[in-house]
mmCIF file of N, CA, C and O in Angstrom:
data_model
loop_
_atom_site.group_PDB
_atom_site.id
_atom_site.type_symbol
_atom_site.label_atom_id
_atom_site.label_comp_id
_atom_site.label_asym_id
_atom_site.label_seq_id
_atom_site.Cartn_x
_atom_site.Cartn_y
_atom_site.Cartn_z
ATOM 1 N N MET F 522 83.893 19.117 92.259
ATOM 2 C CA MET F 522 84.550 18.925 93.685
ATOM 3 C C MET F 522 84.378 17.299 93.319
ATOM 4 O O MET F 522 83.502 16.426 93.573
ATOM 5 N N THR F 523 85.834 16.834 93.588
ATOM 6 C CA THR F 523 86.454 15.411 94.009
ATOM 7 C C THR F 523 86.265 14.973 95.496
ATOM 8 O O THR F 523 86.306 16.389 96.364
ATOM 9 N N GLY F 524 86.215 13.702 95.950
ATOM 10 C CA GLY F 524 86.331 13.779 97.121
ATOM 11 C C GLY F 524 88.404 13.704 97.489
ATOM 12 O O GLY F 524 88.282 14.073 98.750
ATOM 13 N N ASP F 525 89.134 14.010 96.940
ATOM 14 C CA ASP F 525 90.197 14.669 96.779
ATOM 15 C C ASP F 525 90.549 15.881 97.485
ATOM 16 O O ASP F 525 91.548 16.259 98.093
ATOM 17 N N ASP F 526 89.902 16.637 97.011
ATOM 18 C CA ASP F 526 89.761 17.579 97.494
ATOM 19 C C ASP F 526 89.084 18.210 99.274
ATOM 20 O O ASP F 526 89.377 19.289 99.447
ATOM 21 N N THR F 527 88.378 17.074 99.201
ATOM 22 C CA THR F 527 87.758 17.202 101.009
ATOM 23 C C THR F 527 88.998 17.980 101.707
ATOM 24 O O THR F 527 88.783 18.739 102.544
ATOM 25 N N PRO F 528 89.940 17.061 101.630
ATOM 26 C CA PRO F 528 90.661 17.325 102.993
ATOM 27 C C PRO F 528 91.485 18.774 102.699
ATOM 28 O O PRO F 528 91.695 19.845 103.741
ATOM 29 N N ALA F 529 91.811 18.796 101.446
ATOM 30 C CA ALA F 529 92.618 20.326 101.343
ATOM 31 C C ALA F 529 91.532 21.571 101.523
ATOM 32 O O ALA F 529 91.749 22.333 102.330
ATOM 33 N N LEU F 530 90.464 21.500 101.348
ATOM 34 C CA LEU F 530 89.321 22.560 101.564
ATOM 35 C C LEU F 530 89.099 22.263 103.075
ATOM 36 O O LEU F 530 89.126 23.847 103.834
ATOM 37 N N MET F 531 89.213 21.170 103.813
ATOM 38 C CA MET F 531 89.086 21.369 105.467
ATOM 39 C C MET F 531 90.145 22.450 106.234
ATOM 40 O O MET F 531 89.779 22.609 106.698
ATOM 41 N N TRP F 532 91.668 21.894 105.641
ATOM 42 C CA TRP F 532 92.533 22.217 106.386
ATOM 43 C C TRP F 532 92.644 24.343 105.771
ATOM 44 O O TRP F 532 92.941 24.506 106.874
ATOM 45 N N ASN F 533 92.490 24.143 104.316
ATOM 46 C CA ASN F 533 92.164 25.416 104.462
ATOM 47 C C ASN F 533 90.983 26.647 105.025
ATOM 48 O O ASN F 533 91.435 27.468 105.850
ATOM 49 N N LEU F 534 90.275 25.929 105.483
ATOM 50 C CA LEU F 534 89.169 26.298 106.150
ATOM 51 C C LEU F 534 89.367 26.579 107.360
ATOM 52 O O LEU F 534 88.864 27.458 108.200
ATOM 53 N N ALA F 535 90.127 25.445 108.307
ATOM 54 C CA ALA F 535 90.475 25.851 109.408
ATOM 55 C C ALA F 535 91.870 26.783 109.823
ATOM 56 O O ALA F 535 91.482 27.361 110.862
ATOM 57 N N VAL F 536 92.588 26.799 108.791
ATOM 58 C CA VAL F 536 93.539 27.828 108.626
ATOM 59 C C VAL F 536 92.583 29.193 108.442
ATOM 60 O O VAL F 536 92.895 29.906 109.424
ATOM 61 N N LEU F 537 92.147 29.246 107.974
ATOM 62 C CA LEU F 537 91.385 30.595 107.573
ATOM 63 C C LEU F 537 90.591 31.020 108.776
ATOM 64 O O LEU F 537 90.740 32.480 109.172
ATOM 65 N N SER F 538 89.474 29.908 109.069
ATOM 66 C CA SER F 538 88.984 30.680 110.572
ATOM 67 C C SER F 538 89.721 30.688 111.739
ATOM 68 O O SER F 538 89.165 31.680 112.652
ATOM 69 N N GLY F 539 90.577 29.735 111.403
ATOM 70 C CA GLY F 539 91.687 30.289 113.073
ATOM 71 C C GLY F 539 92.266 31.600 112.559
ATOM 72 O O GLY F 539 92.560 31.975 114.030
ATOM 73 N N TRP F 540 92.623 32.250 111.905
ATOM 74 C CA TRP F 540 93.207 33.443 111.782
ATOM 75 C C TRP F 540 92.274 34.669 111.806
ATOM 76 O O TRP F 540 92.524 35.698 112.687
ATOM 77 N N LEU F 541 90.890 34.376 111.172
ATOM 78 C CA LEU F 541 89.973 35.543 111.059
ATOM 79 C C LEU F 541 89.549 35.110 112.886
ATOM 80 O O LEU F 541 89.171 36.425 113.047
ATOM 81 N N ALA F 542 89.470 34.329 113.302
ATOM 82 C CA ALA F 542 88.760 34.435 114.963
ATOM 83 C C ALA F 542 89.949 35.070 115.853
ATOM 84 O O ALA F 542 89.668 35.586 116.438
ATOM 85 N N ILE F 543 91.211 34.943 115.243
ATOM 86 C CA ILE F 543 92.391 35.920 116.089
ATOM 87 C C ILE F 543 91.783 36.843 115.887
ATOM 88 O O ILE F 543 92.363 37.573 116.936
ATOM 89 N N GLY F 544 91.927 37.485 114.366
ATOM 90 C CA GLY F 544 91.812 38.676 114.433
ATOM 91 C C GLY F 544 90.453 39.415 114.829
ATOM 92 O O GLY F 544 90.508 40.641 115.363
ATOM 93 N N ALA F 545 89.030 38.663 114.933
ATOM 94 C CA ALA F 545 87.767 38.913 115.987
ATOM 95 C C ALA F 545 88.433 39.106 117.426
ATOM 96 O O ALA F 545 87.478 40.312 117.886
ATOM 97 N N LEU F 546 89.159 37.899 117.823
ATOM 98 C CA LEU F 546 89.147 38.842 119.379
ATOM 99 C C LEU F 546 90.275 39.670 119.534
ATOM 100 O O LEU F 546 90.086 40.406 121.084
ATOM 101 N N VAL F 547 90.884 40.191 118.501
ATOM 102 C CA VAL F 547 92.126 41.373 118.888
ATOM 103 C C VAL F 547 91.131 42.311 119.002
ATOM 104 O O VAL F 547 91.534 43.107 119.599
ATOM 105 N N LEU F 548 90.039 42.186 118.405
ATOM 106 C CA LEU F 548 89.332 43.659 117.771
ATOM 107 C C LEU F 548 88.344 43.646 119.091
ATOM 108 O O LEU F 548 87.695 44.908 119.539
ATOM 109 N N ALA F 549 87.817 42.359 120.127
ATOM 110 C CA ALA F 549 86.953 42.800 120.930
ATOM 111 C C ALA F 549 87.850 43.509 122.168
ATOM 112 O O ALA F 549 87.559 43.736 122.484
ATOM 113 N N TRP F 550 89.091 42.498 122.207
ATOM 114 C CA TRP F 550 90.111 43.442 123.035
ATOM 115 C C TRP F 550 90.107 44.753 122.737
ATOM 116 O O TRP F 550 90.508 45.588 124.083
ATOM 117 N N TYR F 551 90.414 45.052 121.803
ATOM 118 C CA TYR F 551 90.727 46.705 121.598
ATOM 119 C C TYR F 551 89.439 47.378 121.934
ATOM 120 O O TYR F 551 89.539 48.471 122.362
ATOM 121 N N ALA F 552 88.553 46.920 121.477
ATOM 122 C CA ALA F 552 87.103 47.553 121.915
ATOM 123 C C ALA F 552 86.483 47.836 123.396
ATOM 124 O O ALA F 552 86.385 48.463 123.676
ATOM 125 N N ARG F 553 87.249 46.237 124.441
ATOM 126 C CA ARG F 553 87.480 46.684 125.850
ATOM 127 C C ARG F 553 88.182 47.931 126.260
ATOM 128 O O ARG F 553 87.873 48.834 127.244
ATOM 129 N N ARG F 554 89.783 47.583 125.625
ATOM 130 C CA ARG F 554 90.398 48.803 125.893
ATOM 131 C C ARG F 554 89.738 50.246 126.058
ATOM 132 O O ARG F 554 89.849 50.543 126.815
ATOM 133 N N ARG F 555 89.210 49.888 124.830
ATOM 134 C CA ARG F 555 88.611 51.693 124.251
ATOM 135 C C ARG F 555 87.450 51.867 125.145
ATOM 136 O O ARG F 555 87.586 53.063 125.592
ATOM 137 N N PHE F 556 86.724 51.291 125.834
ATOM 138 C CA PHE F 556 85.698 50.924 126.329
ATOM 139 C C PHE F 556 85.802 51.745 127.820
ATOM 140 O O PHE F 556 85.538 52.336 128.099
ATOM 141 N N HIS F 557 87.018 50.859 128.591
ATOM 142 C CA HIS F 557 87.474 51.650 129.517
ATOM 143 C C HIS F 557 88.122 52.790 129.514
ATOM 144 O O HIS F 557 87.939 53.343 130.423
ATOM 145 N N ALA F 558 89.034 52.888 128.674
ATOM 146 C CA ALA F 558 89.244 54.146 128.557
ATOM 147 C C ALA F 558 88.502 55.364 128.425
ATOM 148 O O ALA F 558 88.703 56.589 128.887
ATOM 149 N N LEU F 559 87.401 55.120 127.609
ATOM 150 C CA LEU F 559 86.420 55.851 127.558
ATOM 151 C C LEU F 559 85.436 56.492 129.088
ATOM 152 O O LEU F 559 85.057 57.352 129.408
ATOM 153 N N LEU F 560 85.630 55.051 129.943
ATOM 154 C CA LEU F 560 84.884 55.419 131.121
ATOM 155 C C LEU F 560 85.715 56.153 132.318
ATOM 156 O O LEU F 560 84.744 56.916 133.147
ATOM 157 N N LYS F 561 86.681 56.109 131.463
ATOM 158 C CA LYS F 561 87.635 57.456 132.549
ATOM 159 C C LYS F 561 87.651 58.586 132.057
ATOM 160 O O LYS F 561 88.088 59.772 132.710
ATOM 161 N N ALA F 562 87.213 58.776 131.105
ATOM 162 C CA ALA F 562 87.421 60.335 130.322
ATOM 163 C C ALA F 562 86.413 60.977 131.159
ATOM 164 O O ALA F 562 84.998 60.535 131.540
ATOM 165 N N PRO F 563 86.310 62.213 130.978
ATOM 166 C CA PRO F 563 85.672 63.275 131.295
ATOM 167 C C PRO F 563 84.120 62.858 130.392
ATOM 168 O O PRO F 563 83.980 62.994 129.142
ATOM 169 N N LEU F 564 82.863 63.241 131.418
ATOM 170 C CA LEU F 564 81.922 62.997 130.385
ATOM 171 C C LEU F 564 81.179 64.198 129.965
ATOM 172 O O LEU F 564 80.989 65.120 130.144
ATOM 173 N N THR F 565 81.036 63.935 128.485
ATOM 174 C CA THR F 565 80.673 65.125 127.406
ATOM 175 C C THR F 565 79.472 63.920 126.690
ATOM 176 O O THR F 565 79.335 62.472 126.551
ATOM 177 N N GLU F 566 78.660 64.341 125.866
ATOM 178 C CA GLU F 566 77.484 63.755 125.206
ATOM 179 C C GLU F 566 78.012 62.712 124.304
ATOM 180 O O GLU F 566 78.141 61.831 124.168
ATOM 181 N N GLU F 567 79.618 63.460 123.550
ATOM 182 C CA GLU F 567 80.008 62.313 122.596
ATOM 183 C C GLU F 567 80.509 61.496 123.442
ATOM 184 O O GLU F 567 80.866 60.133 122.898
ATOM 185 N N VAL F 568 81.282 61.504 124.573
ATOM 186 C CA VAL F 568 81.609 60.621 125.177
ATOM 187 C C VAL F 568 80.834 59.305 125.828
ATOM 188 O O VAL F 568 81.259 58.446 125.535
ATOM 189 N N GLU F 569 79.353 60.265 125.940
ATOM 190 C CA GLU F 569 78.654 59.395 126.208
ATOM 191 C C GLU F 569 78.142 58.030 125.033
ATOM 192 O O GLU F 569 77.756 57.147 125.273
ATOM 193 N N HIS F 570 78.456 58.845 123.813
ATOM 194 C CA HIS F 570 78.019 58.347 122.479
ATOM 195 C C HIS F 570 78.757 57.272 122.479
ATOM 196 O O HIS F 570 78.534 55.950 121.911
ATOM 197 N N GLN F 571 80.113 57.813 122.679
ATOM 198 C CA GLN F 571 81.169 57.001 122.187
ATOM 199 C C GLN F 571 81.044 55.552 123.026
ATOM 200 O O GLN F 571 81.406 54.495 122.716
ATOM 201 N N THR F 572 80.808 55.705 124.219
ATOM 202 C CA THR F 572 81.033 54.706 125.281
ATOM 203 C C THR F 572 80.093 53.800 125.110
ATOM 204 O O THR F 572 80.201 52.039 124.967
ATOM 205 N N HIS F 573 78.876 53.825 124.622
ATOM 206 C CA HIS F 573 77.474 52.972 124.293
ATOM 207 C C HIS F 573 77.772 52.066 123.081
ATOM 208 O O HIS F 573 77.375 51.163 123.214
ATOM 209 N N ILE F 574 78.502 52.960 122.051
ATOM 210 C CA ILE F 574 78.814 52.351 120.735
ATOM 211 C C ILE F 574 80.001 51.343 121.024
ATOM 212 O O ILE F 574 79.946 49.909 120.695
ATOM 213 N N TRP F 575 81.376 51.661 121.940
ATOM 214 C CA TRP F 575 82.056 50.614 122.166
ATOM 215 C C TRP F 575 81.497 49.120 123.287
ATOM 216 O O TRP F 575 82.293 48.043 122.829
ATOM 217 N N GLU F 576 80.969 49.980 123.709
ATOM 218 C CA GLU F 576 80.188 48.819 124.649
ATOM 219 C C GLU F 576 79.327 47.751 124.060
ATOM 220 O O GLU F 576 79.420 46.720 124.293
ATOM 221 N N HIS F 577 78.716 47.891 122.979
ATOM 222 C CA HIS F 577 78.177 46.882 121.980
ATOM 223 C C HIS F 577 79.256 46.192 121.038
ATOM 224 O O HIS F 577 78.602 45.001 120.751
ATOM 225 N N HIS F 578 80.297 46.785 120.791
ATOM 226 C CA HIS F 578 81.095 45.937 120.182
ATOM 227 C C HIS F 578 81.974 44.464 120.642
ATOM 228 O O HIS F 578 82.305 43.445 119.940
ATOM 229 N N ILE F 579 82.276 45.039 122.301
ATOM 230 C CA ILE F 579 82.926 43.999 122.854
ATOM 231 C C ILE F 579 82.117 42.407 122.712
ATOM 232 O O ILE F 579 82.638 41.401 122.140
ATOM 233 N N PRO F 580 80.863 42.086 123.191
ATOM 234 C CA PRO F 580 80.472 41.095 122.715
ATOM 235 C C PRO F 580 79.924 40.435 121.256
ATOM 236 O O PRO F 580 79.838 39.642 121.146
ATOM 237 N N ARG F 581 79.888 41.405 120.388
ATOM 238 C CA ARG F 581 79.772 41.076 118.994
ATOM 239 C C ARG F 581 81.203 40.616 118.456
ATOM 240 O O ARG F 581 81.257 39.550 118.034
ATOM 241 N N TRP F 582 82.350 41.278 118.837
ATOM 242 C CA TRP F 582 83.397 40.907 118.240
ATOM 243 C C TRP F 582 83.963 39.075 119.272
ATOM 244 O O TRP F 582 84.646 38.570 118.588
ATOM 245 N N THR F 583 83.860 39.326 120.156
ATOM 246 C CA THR F 583 83.950 38.396 121.169
ATOM 247 C C THR F 583 83.154 36.941 120.548
ATOM 248 O O THR F 583 83.578 35.720 120.554
ATOM 249 N N SER F 584 82.065 37.176 120.280
ATOM 250 C CA SER F 584 81.243 36.119 119.864
ATOM 251 C C SER F 584 81.370 35.429 118.388
ATOM 252 O O SER F 584 81.901 34.220 118.227
ATOM 253 N N ILE F 585 81.279 36.389 117.838
ATOM 254 C CA ILE F 585 82.316 36.317 116.106
ATOM 255 C C ILE F 585 83.422 35.344 116.625
ATOM 256 O O ILE F 585 83.981 34.085 115.771
ATOM 257 N N GLY F 586 84.856 35.843 117.483
ATOM 258 C CA GLY F 586 85.824 35.343 117.067
ATOM 259 C C GLY F 586 85.834 33.938 118.183
ATOM 260 O O GLY F 586 86.542 33.114 117.931
ATOM 261 N N LEU F 587 85.164 34.011 118.645
ATOM 262 C CA LEU F 587 84.806 32.429 119.627
ATOM 263 C C LEU F 587 83.748 31.387 118.529
ATOM 264 O O LEU F 587 84.277 30.413 118.408
ATOM 265 N N TRP F 588 82.820 32.081 117.601
ATOM 266 C CA TRP F 588 82.453 31.023 116.631
ATOM 267 C C TRP F 588 83.299 30.799 115.718
ATOM 268 O O TRP F 588 83.545 29.686 115.265
ATOM 269 N N LEU F 589 84.129 31.935 115.199
ATOM 270 C CA LEU F 589 85.177 31.426 114.046
ATOM 271 C C LEU F 589 86.050 30.010 114.881
ATOM 272 O O LEU F 589 87.003 29.426 114.168
ATOM 273 N N ALA F 590 86.737 30.397 116.018
ATOM 274 C CA ALA F 590 87.750 29.605 116.603
ATOM 275 C C ALA F 590 87.099 28.057 116.732
ATOM 276 O O ALA F 590 87.665 27.031 116.748
ATOM 277 N N GLY F 591 85.364 28.072 117.052
ATOM 278 C CA GLY F 591 84.609 26.604 117.024
ATOM 279 C C GLY F 591 84.962 25.676 115.540
ATOM 280 O O GLY F 591 84.952 24.633 115.231
ATOM 281 N N LEU F 592 84.698 26.799 114.461
ATOM 282 C CA LEU F 592 84.787 26.463 113.449
ATOM 283 C C LEU F 592 85.927 26.200 112.612
ATOM 284 O O LEU F 592 85.827 24.948 111.987
ATOM 285 N N SER F 593 86.574 26.655 113.208
ATOM 286 C CA SER F 593 88.710 26.269 112.974
ATOM 287 C C SER F 593 88.778 25.126 113.595
ATOM 288 O O SER F 593 89.193 23.882 112.943
ATOM 289 N N LEU F 594 88.351 24.789 114.932
ATOM 290 C CA LEU F 594 88.356 23.627 115.571
ATOM 291 C C LEU F 594 88.036 22.257 114.766
ATOM 292 O O LEU F 594 88.281 21.040 114.631
ATOM 293 N N LEU F 595 86.247 22.552 114.664
ATOM 294 C CA LEU F 595 85.641 21.267 113.751
ATOM 295 C C LEU F 595 85.656 21.003 112.309
ATOM 296 O O LEU F 595 86.244 19.946 111.599
ATOM 297 N N SER F 596 86.795 22.050 111.752
ATOM 298 C CA SER F 596 87.660 22.215 110.292
ATOM 299 C C SER F 596 88.791 21.078 110.422
ATOM 300 O O SER F 596 89.053 20.437 109.684
ATOM 301 N N CYS F 597 89.587 21.583 111.322
ATOM 302 C CA CYS F 597 90.475 20.580 111.711
ATOM 303 C C CYS F 597 90.175 18.961 112.139
ATOM 304 O O CYS F 597 90.759 18.646 111.573
ATOM 305 N N ALA F 598 89.350 18.785 112.680
ATOM 306 C CA ALA F 598 88.997 17.899 113.067
ATOM 307 C C ALA F 598 88.394 17.081 111.642
ATOM 308 O O ALA F 598 88.332 15.605 111.562
ATOM 309 N N ALA F 599 87.767 17.650 111.012
ATOM 310 C CA ALA F 599 87.405 16.945 109.760
ATOM 311 C C ALA F 599 88.410 16.384 108.748
ATOM 312 O O ALA F 599 88.602 15.625 108.271
ATOM 313 N N TRP F 600 89.075 17.636 108.799
ATOM 314 C CA TRP F 600 90.422 17.404 108.154
ATOM 315 C C TRP F 600 91.443 15.929 108.298
ATOM 316 O O TRP F 600 91.406 14.808 107.879
ATOM 317 N N LEU F 601 91.147 15.717 110.078
ATOM 318 C CA LEU F 601 91.909 14.321 110.239
ATOM 319 C C LEU F 601 90.886 13.511 109.766
ATOM 320 O O LEU F 601 91.345 12.442 109.782
ATOM 321 N N VAL F 602 89.982 13.770 110.174
ATOM 322 C CA VAL F 602 89.198 12.126 109.773
ATOM 323 C C VAL F 602 89.043 12.056 108.339
ATOM 324 O O VAL F 602 89.034 10.757 107.542
ATOM 325 N N PHE F 603 89.184 12.824 107.456
ATOM 326 C CA PHE F 603 88.972 12.176 106.113
ATOM 327 C C PHE F 603 90.625 12.197 105.591
ATOM 328 O O PHE F 603 91.206 11.651 104.750
#
């Protein structure tokens, strides 16, 4: 890898992590919708189990999405510097 490859690498990383961030935040949104739908469902053992599962997916996907968005911004800034 030479110094000439660095800007292209930073740009590719910025674009890739940006799209992955969007995907992760969409998954967080879907998990939140699913969780709220399960809260309205009649309570059974299966519904209770699924509610706990989807409740834990919300912060996980939100954290991943925000981390990837930050990585995308940092990569874009590094691309501008190089």
